[in-house]
Short mmCIF file of C-alpha atoms in Angstrom, two decimals:
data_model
loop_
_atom_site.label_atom_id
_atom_site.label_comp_id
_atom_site.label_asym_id
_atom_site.label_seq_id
_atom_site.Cartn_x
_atom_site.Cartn_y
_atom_site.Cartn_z
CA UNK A 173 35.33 107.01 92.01
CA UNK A 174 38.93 108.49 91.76
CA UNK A 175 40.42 105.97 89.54
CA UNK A 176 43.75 104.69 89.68
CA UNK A 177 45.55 107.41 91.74
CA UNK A 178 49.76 107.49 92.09
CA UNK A 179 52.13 109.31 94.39
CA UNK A 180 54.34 110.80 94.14
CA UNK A 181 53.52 113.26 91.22
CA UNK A 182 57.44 114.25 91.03
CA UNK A 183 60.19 112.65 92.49
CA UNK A 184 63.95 113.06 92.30
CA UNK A 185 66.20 110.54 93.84
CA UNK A 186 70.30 110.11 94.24
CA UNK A 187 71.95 107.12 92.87
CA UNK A 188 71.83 104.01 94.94
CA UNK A 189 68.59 105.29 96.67
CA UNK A 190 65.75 103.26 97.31
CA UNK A 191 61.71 104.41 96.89
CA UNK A 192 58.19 103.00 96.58
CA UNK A 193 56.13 104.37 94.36
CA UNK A 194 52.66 104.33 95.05
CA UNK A 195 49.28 103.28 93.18
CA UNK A 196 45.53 102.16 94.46
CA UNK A 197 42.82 102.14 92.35
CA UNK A 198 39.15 101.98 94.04
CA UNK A 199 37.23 100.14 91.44
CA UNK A 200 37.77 96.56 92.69
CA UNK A 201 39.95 95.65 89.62
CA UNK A 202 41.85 92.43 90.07
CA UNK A 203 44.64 92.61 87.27
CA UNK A 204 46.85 95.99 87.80
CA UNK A 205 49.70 96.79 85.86
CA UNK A 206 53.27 99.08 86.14
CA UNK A 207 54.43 100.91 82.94
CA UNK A 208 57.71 102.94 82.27
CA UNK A 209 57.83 105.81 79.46
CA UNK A 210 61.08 107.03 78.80
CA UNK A 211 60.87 110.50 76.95
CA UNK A 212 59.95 110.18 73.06
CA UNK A 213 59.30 106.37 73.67
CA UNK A 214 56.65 103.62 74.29
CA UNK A 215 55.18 101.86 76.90
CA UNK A 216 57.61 99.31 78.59
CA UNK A 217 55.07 97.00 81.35
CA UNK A 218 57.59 96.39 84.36
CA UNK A 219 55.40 94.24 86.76
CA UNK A 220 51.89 92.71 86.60
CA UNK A 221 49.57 90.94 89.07
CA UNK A 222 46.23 89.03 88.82
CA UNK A 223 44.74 89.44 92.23
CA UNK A 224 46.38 89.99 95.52
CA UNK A 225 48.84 87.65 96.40
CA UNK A 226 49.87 87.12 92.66
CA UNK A 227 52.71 89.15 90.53
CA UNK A 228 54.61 88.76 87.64
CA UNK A 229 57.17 89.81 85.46
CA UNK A 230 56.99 92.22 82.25
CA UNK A 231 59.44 93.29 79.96
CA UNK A 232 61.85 95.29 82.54
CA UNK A 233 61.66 93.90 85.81
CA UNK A 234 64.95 94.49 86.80
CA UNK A 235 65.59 96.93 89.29
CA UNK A 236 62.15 96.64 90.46
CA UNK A 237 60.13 95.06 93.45
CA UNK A 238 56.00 94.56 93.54
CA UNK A 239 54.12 93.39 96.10
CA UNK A 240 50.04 92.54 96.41
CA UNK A 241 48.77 92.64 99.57
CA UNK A 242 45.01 94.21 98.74
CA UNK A 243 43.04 94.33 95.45
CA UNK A 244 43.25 98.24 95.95
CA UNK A 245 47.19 98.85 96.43
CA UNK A 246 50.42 97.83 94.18
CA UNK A 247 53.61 99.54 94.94
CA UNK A 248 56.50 99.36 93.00
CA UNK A 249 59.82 99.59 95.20
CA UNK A 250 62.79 100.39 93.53
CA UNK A 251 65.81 99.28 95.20
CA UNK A 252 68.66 100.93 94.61
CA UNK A 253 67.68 104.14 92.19
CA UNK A 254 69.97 104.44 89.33
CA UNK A 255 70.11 107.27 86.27
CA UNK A 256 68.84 104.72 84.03
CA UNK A 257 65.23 104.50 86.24
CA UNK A 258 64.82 108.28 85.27
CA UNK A 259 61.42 108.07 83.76
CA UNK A 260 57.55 108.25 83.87
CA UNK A 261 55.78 105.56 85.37
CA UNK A 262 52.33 104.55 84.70
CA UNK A 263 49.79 102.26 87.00
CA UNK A 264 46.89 100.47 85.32
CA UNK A 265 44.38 98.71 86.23
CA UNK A 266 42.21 96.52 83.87
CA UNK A 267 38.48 96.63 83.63
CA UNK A 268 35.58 93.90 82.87
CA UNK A 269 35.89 94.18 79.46
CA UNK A 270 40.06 94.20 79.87
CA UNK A 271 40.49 97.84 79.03
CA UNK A 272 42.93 99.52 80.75
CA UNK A 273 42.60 102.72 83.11
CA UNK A 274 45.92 104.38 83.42
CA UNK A 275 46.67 106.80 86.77
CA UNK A 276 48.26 110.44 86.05
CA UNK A 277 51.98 108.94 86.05
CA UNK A 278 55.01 109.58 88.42
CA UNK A 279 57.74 111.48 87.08
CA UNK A 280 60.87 110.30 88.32
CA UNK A 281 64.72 111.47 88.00
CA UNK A 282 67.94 109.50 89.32
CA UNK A 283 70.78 111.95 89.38
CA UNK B 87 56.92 92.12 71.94
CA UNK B 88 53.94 94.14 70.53
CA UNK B 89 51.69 92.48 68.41
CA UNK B 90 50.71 94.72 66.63
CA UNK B 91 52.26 97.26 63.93
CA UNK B 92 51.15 100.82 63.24
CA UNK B 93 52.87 103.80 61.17
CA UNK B 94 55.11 106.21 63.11
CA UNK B 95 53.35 109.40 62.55
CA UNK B 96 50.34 110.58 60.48
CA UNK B 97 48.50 114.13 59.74
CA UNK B 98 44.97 114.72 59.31
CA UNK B 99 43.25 118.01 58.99
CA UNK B 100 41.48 119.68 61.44
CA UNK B 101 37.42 118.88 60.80
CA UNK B 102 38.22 115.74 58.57
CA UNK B 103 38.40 112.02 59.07
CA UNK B 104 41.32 110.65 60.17
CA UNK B 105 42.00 106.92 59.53
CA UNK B 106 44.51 105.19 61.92
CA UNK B 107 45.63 101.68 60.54
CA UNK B 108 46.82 98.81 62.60
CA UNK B 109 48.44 95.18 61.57
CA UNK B 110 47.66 92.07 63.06
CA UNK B 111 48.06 89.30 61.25
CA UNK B 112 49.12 86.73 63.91
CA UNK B 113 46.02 87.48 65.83
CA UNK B 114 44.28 84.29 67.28
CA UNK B 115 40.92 83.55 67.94
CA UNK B 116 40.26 84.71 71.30
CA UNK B 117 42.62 88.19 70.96
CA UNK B 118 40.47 91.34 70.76
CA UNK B 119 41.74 94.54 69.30
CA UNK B 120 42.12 97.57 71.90
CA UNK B 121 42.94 100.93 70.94
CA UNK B 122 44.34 104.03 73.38
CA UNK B 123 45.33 107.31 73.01
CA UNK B 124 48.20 109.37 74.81
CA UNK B 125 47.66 113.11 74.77
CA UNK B 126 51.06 114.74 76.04
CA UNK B 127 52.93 112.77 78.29
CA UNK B 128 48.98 112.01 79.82
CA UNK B 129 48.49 108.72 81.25
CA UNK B 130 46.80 106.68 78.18
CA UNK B 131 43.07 106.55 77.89
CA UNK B 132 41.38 103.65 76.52
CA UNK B 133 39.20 104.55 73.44
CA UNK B 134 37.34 101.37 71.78
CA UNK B 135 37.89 97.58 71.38
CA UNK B 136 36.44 95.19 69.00
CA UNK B 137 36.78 91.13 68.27
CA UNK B 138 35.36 91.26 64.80
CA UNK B 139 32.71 93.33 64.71
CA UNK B 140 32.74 96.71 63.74
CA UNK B 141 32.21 99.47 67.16
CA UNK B 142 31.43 102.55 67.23
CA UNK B 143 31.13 104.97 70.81
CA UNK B 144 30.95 108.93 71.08
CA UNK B 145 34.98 108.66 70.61
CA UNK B 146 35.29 106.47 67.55
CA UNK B 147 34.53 104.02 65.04
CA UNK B 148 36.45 100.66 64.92
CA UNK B 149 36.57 99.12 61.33
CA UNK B 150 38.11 95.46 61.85
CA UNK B 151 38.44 93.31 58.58
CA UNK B 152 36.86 89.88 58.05
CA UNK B 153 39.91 88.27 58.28
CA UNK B 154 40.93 90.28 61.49
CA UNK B 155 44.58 90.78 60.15
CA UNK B 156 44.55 94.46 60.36
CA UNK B 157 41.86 97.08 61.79
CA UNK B 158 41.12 101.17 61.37
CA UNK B 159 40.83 103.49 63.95
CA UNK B 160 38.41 106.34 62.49
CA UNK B 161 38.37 110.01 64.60
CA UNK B 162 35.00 111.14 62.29
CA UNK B 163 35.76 114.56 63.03
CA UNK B 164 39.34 115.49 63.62
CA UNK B 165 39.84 118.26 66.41
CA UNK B 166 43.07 119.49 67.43
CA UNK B 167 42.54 118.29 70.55
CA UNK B 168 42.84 114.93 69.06
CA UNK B 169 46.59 115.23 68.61
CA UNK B 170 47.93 112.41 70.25
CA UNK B 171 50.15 109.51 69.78
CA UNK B 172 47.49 106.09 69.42
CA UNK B 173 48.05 102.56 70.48
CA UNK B 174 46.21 100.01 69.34
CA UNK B 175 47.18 96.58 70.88
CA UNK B 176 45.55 92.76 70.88
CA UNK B 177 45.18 91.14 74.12
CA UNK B 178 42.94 88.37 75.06
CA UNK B 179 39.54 89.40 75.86
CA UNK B 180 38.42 86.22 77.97
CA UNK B 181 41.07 86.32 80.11
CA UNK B 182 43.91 87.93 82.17
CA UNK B 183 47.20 88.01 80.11
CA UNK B 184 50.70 90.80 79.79
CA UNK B 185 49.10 94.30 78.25
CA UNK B 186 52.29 94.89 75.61
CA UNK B 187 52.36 98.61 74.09
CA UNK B 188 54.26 99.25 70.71
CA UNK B 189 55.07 102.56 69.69
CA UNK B 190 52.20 103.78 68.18
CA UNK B 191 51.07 106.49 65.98
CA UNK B 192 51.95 110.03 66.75
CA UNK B 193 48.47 111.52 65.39
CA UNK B 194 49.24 115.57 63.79
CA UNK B 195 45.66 117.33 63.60
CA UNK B 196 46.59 120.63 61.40
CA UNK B 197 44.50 123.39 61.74
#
């Protein structure tokens, strides 16, 4: 199994861009999550979804777009990048027991 | 927001114990305790989880108290590769619900 994989590994956009950011995970997990770290913080959940078809909000949806089409893929679109999107951002996905397997991140920069 | 509540930063000596605390006193029945660990800027890694028994795996031990208000996180043997900042967070265990991170612990393992 590879996991949860994400790409881009590095990504640096200009303002008003737009982007997807990639995750799949090939373990059949239903609920999959997006995370943003901002350096020297926490955690911030963006988007979730349940199963494919199903999404909904976190703490900082704003700015951001999800989508479910399979159980393996869930892209996060950012619309129009701006410097305040500069972070790290983490896909999960949630095993039986609910624990969550995190991918390697996407490290992203809005100049 | 987090349910949860867990001290900033702690050190521990390299070879000994350490002994991460966590605060939950408005846990509810169903809510299980999770605990994860970021190494670096890492995508977390899930460690241990417990309802109200205490767990133990090859990573940890998980000391949750009879009235489930608060639980320990115990590293037995401290390594420095166990510097890390740790998460511990209370989600349902029975079913699918938002996975909210709080700050966490920023683990110090002195040599």
């Amino acid at each position: 199994n590879a996991g949860v994989t994400q790409t881009p590994k590095f990504q640096v956009l200009k303002t008003g861009q737009s982007m997807t950011l990639q995750c799949a995970q090939d373990m059949n997990h239903e609920y999959m999550s997006w995370y943003r770290q901002d350096p020297g913080m926490g955690l911030r959940l963006i988007h979730y979804s349940v199963g494919a078809g199903i999404t909904d909000q976190g703490e900082v949806p704003n700015g951001y777009n999800v989508s479910r089409s399979t159980t393996e893929d869930f892209p996060l679109r950012l619309l129009s990048a701006a410097p305040s999107q500069t972070s790290v951002y983490f896909c999960a996905s949630q095993g039986q027991s609910f624990e969550q397997y995190f991918g390697p991140g996407t490290r992203l920069t809005v100049t | 927001d987090a349910k949860t509540t867990q001290p900033p930063s702690m050190d521990c000596a390299e070879g000994r114990a350490a002994n991460l605390p966590c605060n939950h006193s408005t846990i509810s029945g169903n809510e299980y305790v999770y605990w994860y660990r970021q190494i670096h800027s890492q995508g977390p890694q899930y460690i241990i989880h417990g309802l109200k028994n205490n767990e133990t795996n090859e990573m940890a031990s998980l000391i949750i108290t009879e009235d489930r208000k608060s639980s320990t996180l115990i590293l037995p043997h401290a390594t420095l590769r166990d510097t890390a900042v740790y998460y511990c967070i209370v989600i349902s265990g029975t079913s699918y619900d938002k996975v909210i991170f709080g700050p966490g612990t920023s683990l110090s393992v002195i040599p």
